Structure formats: structure tokens, C-alpha cells
Coordinates of C-alpha atoms in Angstrom, one line a residue:
X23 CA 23.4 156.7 10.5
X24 CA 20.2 154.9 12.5
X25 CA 22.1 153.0 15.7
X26 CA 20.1 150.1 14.8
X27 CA 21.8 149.7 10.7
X28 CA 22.5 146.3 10.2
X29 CA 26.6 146.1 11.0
X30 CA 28.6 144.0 8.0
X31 CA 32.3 142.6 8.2
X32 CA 33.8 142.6 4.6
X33 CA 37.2 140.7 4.3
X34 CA 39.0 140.8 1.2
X35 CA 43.0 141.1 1.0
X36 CA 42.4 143.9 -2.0
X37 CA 42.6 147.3 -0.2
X38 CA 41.3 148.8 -3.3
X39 CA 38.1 146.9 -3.2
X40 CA 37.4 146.8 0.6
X41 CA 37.5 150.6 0.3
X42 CA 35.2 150.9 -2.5
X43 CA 32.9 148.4 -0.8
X44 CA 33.1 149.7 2.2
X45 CA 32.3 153.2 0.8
X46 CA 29.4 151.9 -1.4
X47 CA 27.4 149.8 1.7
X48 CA 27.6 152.8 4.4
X49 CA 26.1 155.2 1.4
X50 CA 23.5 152.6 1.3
X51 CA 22.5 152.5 5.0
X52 CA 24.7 150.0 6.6
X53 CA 27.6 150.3 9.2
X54 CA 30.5 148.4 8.0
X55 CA 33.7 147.2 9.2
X56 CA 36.7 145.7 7.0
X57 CA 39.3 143.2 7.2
X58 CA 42.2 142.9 5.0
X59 CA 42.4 138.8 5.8
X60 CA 41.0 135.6 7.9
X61 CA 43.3 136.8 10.5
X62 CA 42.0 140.1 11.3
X63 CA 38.5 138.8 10.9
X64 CA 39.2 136.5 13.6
X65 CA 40.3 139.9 16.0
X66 CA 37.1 141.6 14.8
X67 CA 34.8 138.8 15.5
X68 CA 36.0 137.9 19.4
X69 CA 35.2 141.6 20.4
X70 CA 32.3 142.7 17.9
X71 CA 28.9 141.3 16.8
X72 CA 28.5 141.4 13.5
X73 CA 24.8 141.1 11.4
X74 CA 26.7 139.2 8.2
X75 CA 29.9 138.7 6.7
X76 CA 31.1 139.1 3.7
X77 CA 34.2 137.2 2.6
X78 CA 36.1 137.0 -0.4
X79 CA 37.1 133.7 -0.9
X80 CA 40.5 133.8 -2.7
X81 CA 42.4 135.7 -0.1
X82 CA 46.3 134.4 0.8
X83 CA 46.8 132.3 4.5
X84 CA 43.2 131.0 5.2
X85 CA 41.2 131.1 2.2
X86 CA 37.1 132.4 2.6
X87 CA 35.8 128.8 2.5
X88 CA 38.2 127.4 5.1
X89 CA 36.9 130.5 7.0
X90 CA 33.6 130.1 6.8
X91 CA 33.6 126.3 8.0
X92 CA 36.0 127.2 10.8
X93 CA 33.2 130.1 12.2
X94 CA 30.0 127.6 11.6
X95 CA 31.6 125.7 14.6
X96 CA 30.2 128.4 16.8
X97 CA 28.4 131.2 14.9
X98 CA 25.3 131.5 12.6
X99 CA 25.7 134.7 11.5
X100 CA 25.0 135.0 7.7
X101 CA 27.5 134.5 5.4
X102 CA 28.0 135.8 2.0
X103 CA 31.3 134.6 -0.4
X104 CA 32.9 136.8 -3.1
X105 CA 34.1 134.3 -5.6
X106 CA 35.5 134.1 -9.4
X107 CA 33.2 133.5 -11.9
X108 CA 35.1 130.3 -12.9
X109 CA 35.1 128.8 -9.5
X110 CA 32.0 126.9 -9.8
X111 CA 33.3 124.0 -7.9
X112 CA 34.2 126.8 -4.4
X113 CA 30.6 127.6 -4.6
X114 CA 29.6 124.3 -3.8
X115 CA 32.1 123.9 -1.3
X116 CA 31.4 127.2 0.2
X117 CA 27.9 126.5 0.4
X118 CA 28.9 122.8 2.4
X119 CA 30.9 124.8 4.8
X120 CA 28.1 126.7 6.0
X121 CA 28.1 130.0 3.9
X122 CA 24.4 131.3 3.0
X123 CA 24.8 132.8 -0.5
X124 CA 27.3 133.5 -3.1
X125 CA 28.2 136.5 -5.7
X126 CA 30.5 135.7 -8.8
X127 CA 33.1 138.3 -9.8
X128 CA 32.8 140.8 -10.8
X129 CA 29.2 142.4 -9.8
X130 CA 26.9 144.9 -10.0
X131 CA 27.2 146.6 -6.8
X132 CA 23.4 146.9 -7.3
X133 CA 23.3 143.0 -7.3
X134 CA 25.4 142.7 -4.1
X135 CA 22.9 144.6 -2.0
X136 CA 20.0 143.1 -3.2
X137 CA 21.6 139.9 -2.3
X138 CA 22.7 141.3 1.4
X139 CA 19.1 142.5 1.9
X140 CA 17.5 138.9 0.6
X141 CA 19.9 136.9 3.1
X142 CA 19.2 139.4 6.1
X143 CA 15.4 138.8 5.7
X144 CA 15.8 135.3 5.8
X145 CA 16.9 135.6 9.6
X146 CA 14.3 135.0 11.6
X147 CA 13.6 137.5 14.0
X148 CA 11.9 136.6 17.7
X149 CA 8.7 137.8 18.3
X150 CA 6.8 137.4 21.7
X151 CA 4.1 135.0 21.9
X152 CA 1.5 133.3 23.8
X153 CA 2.1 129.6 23.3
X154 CA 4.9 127.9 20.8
X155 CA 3.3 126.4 17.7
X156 CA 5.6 123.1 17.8
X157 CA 6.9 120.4 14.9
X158 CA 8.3 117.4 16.3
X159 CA 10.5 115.5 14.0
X160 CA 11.6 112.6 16.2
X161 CA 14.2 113.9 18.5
X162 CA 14.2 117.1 17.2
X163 CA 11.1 119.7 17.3
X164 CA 10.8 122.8 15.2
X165 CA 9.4 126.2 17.5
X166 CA 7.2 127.6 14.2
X167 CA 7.1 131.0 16.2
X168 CA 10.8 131.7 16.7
X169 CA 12.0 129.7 13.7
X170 CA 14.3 127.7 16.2
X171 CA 15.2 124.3 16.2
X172 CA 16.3 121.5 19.2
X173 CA 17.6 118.4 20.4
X174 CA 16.5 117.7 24.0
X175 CA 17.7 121.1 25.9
X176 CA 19.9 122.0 23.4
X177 CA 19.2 124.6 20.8
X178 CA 20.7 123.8 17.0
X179 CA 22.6 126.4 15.5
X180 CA 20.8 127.3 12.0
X181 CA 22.4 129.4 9.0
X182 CA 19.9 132.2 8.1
X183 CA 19.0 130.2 4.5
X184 CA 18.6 127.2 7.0
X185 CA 16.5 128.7 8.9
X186 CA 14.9 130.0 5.8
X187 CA 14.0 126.4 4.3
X188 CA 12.6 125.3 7.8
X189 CA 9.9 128.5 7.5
X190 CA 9.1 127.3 4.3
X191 CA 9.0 124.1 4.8
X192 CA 7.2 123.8 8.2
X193 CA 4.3 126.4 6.5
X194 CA 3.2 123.5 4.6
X195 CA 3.9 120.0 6.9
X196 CA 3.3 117.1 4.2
X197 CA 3.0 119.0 1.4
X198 CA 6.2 118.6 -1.7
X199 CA 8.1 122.0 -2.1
X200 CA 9.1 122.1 -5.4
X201 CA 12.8 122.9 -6.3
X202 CA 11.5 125.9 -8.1
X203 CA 9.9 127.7 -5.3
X204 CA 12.6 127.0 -3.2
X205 CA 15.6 128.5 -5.9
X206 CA 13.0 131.6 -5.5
X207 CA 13.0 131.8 -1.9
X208 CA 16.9 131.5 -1.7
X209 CA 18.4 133.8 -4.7
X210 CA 17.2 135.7 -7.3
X211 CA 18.4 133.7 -10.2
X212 CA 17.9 130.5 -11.3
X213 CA 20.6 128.3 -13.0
X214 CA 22.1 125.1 -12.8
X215 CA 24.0 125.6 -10.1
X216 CA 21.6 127.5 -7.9
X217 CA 19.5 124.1 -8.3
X218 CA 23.0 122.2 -7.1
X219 CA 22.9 124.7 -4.2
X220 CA 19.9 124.0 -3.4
X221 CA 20.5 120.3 -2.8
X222 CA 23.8 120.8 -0.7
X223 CA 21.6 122.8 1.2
X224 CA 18.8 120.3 2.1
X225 CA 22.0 118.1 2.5
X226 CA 23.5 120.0 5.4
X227 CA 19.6 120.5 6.9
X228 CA 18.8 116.7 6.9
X229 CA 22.0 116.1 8.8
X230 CA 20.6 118.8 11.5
X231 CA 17.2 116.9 11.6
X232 CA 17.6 113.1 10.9
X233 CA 19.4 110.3 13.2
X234 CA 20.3 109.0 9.4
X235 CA 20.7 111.5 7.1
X236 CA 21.3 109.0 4.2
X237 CA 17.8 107.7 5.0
X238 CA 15.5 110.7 5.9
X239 CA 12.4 110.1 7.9
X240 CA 11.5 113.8 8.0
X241 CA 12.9 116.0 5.5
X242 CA 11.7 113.8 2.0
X243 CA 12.7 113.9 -1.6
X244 CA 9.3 113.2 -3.8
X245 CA 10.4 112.2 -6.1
X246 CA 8.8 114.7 -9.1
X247 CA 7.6 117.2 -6.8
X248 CA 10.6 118.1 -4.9
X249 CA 11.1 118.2 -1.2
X250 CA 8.3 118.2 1.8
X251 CA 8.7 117.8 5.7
X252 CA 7.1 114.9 7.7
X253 CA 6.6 115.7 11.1
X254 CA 5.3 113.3 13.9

């Protein structure tokens, strides 16, 4: 295996299916590591790096959404939830903690990498350059070239589908996005809920951007046309 294979933390109390997940990822390229619960994670976080995680969400102790809001306190890697196909309501709530995508039991295992692969594009990647390209939004500006956001000195932390919507956004600076091309950039299906997903997504940007979040200067709804970002 290629040292530089993107490395993936599955948790999921099911032996059976961490070993069969486990097995199914490494054939396909990447090097994986397994956790049986939110506990063991926790051990396999504080001395490894990780490139995404993937949690299952009903899992006994600390459940994979309680998880997942715990580690946004201090990490940004991507996150993707296992969840029951019923639990349309832990979606949502997943995707308020922080996590970047979600896949509904059961999948194709097909369908699971082509989400992993869609979420670990979506994280920007530093490039060298000769002079930043920046958006200022009030207190906060928008580095176009490294995908990073600040406040002041301080870098803010950005989930990958975060960071995502700021590429997509910032590409075209007073110009509506259209829900539609957004649900494209951020999963391959679109349904109800993926458009709910959306919205809890510009949700948790706008309170990364705005001083009021209730009354957004920068990140607009148009109404019609979706959402656009208003720099300075």
C-alpha cells in the first residue's frame, strides 16, 4: 500500500461489520484503523492522525452524534455517520454537530466509497502561492488560495463540506447559488432531506461568518435563487 493512502478510523460496536468494512476499504486503497466504540476512538485519535472518520451512530456509551460534536471542539477532520434508514431526524442532528455527510443503513459498499472519495475531495489542499487572493467579510476574510478562513490572527476551524461551500461560494462573490447546485456539490443524491441538509449547513457557516447569524450581512438567502456571498 502507497505510504501516502488516505488513513480512515471506522467505529462501529458490531465486530462483524468493522471487519468487513475494514477488509472492503484496504482492498480499495486505503489504510484503515477500527474502533469497537467512542472510547477507543478517543485512544486512537490522541496518538494518530486520521484523514476521516467514519462513525456509526447507534453505538452503546457515547452515541456517534454526541461524538462527532465532542471532536468538532478541536478537530476538522471529515466526518462521515452510519445511520438507520429511519433515523431521519439523527441526520439532521448529525449534520448540526459538525459531521460532513451521511450513509443510511444498509449500503452498497460501492455507495460508501464513492461517498468517502466525494468528502476527501472537498478538503482543500494548500498550494504555494505568490500573493493571497482575499475576501473580506467584515471581521472575517476568506484566503481564496488555501480555502482558509479568519478572525483577526486566529484561523477558523472549517469542516471539509464547509470548506466546500466557501470554494463555491467565493468563485462567484454576489452571485445566488442555487440550492440545486449546491445538493450537487455536496452528495450524490438529491431528496428532501439532502435539501434540509443543506440549510443546517449554511446554518452552522453563517454562525462562523456573521456577528449575527439570525441577520446575515454576508452569507444571503435570495430569496428564489438560493444563497450568494457578499463580501466587502
Amino acid at each position: 500500500m502507497m505510504n501516502d493512502a488516505p488513513h480512515l478510523l471506522v467505529v462501529d460496536d458490531d465486530e462483524r461489520i468493522r471487519g468487513l468494512l475494514k477488509k472492503f476499504l484496504v482492498r480499495n486503497g486505503f489504510l484503515v484503523s477500527a474502533a469497537r466504540d467512542a472510547a477507543q476512538a478517543r485512544k486512537l485519535l490522541s496518538g494518530l492522525e486520521f484523514d476521516m472518520l467514519i462513525l456509526d451512530v447507534m453505538m452503546p456509551g457515547e452515541d456517534g452524534v454526541s461524538l462527532t460534536r465532542s471532536l468538532r471542539d478541536h478537530m476538522m477532520t471529515p466526518i462521515l455517520l452510519l445511520t438507520a434508514r429511519g433515523e431521519t431526524q439523527s441526520r439532521i442532528e448529525g449534520l448540526e454537530a459538525g459531521a460532513d455527510d451521511y450513509l443510511p443503513k444498509p449500503f452498497e459498499p460501492k455507495e460508501l466509497l464513492l461517498r468517502i472519495n466525494a468528502i476527501l475531495r472537498r478538503v482543500p489542499h494548500v498550494k504555494p502561492q505568490a500573493g493571497p487572493k482575499m475576501l473580506h467579510l467584515g471581521d472575517v476574510r476568506y484566503d481564496m488560495e488555501r480555502g482558509e478562513l479568519w478572525r483577526g490572527s486566529d484561523l477558523v476551524r472549517l469542516t471539509a463540506t464547509e470548506a466546500a461551500l466557501m470554494r463555491v461560494f467565493a468563485a462567484a462573490p454576489h452571485e445566488p447559488v442555487g440550492r440545486d447546485r449546491l445538493i450537487g456539490d455536496l452528495s450524490e443524491e438529491a431528496t428532501d432531506t439532502q435539501e434540509r441538509a443543506v440549510d443546517v449547513q449554511i446554518t452552522r457557516l453563517r454562525r462562523k461568518i456573521e456577528s449575527d447569524p439570525r441577520q446575515p450581512r454576508y452569507l444571503q438567502t435570495v430569496r428564489g435563487s438560493g444563497y450568494m456571498l457578499a463580501p466587502d
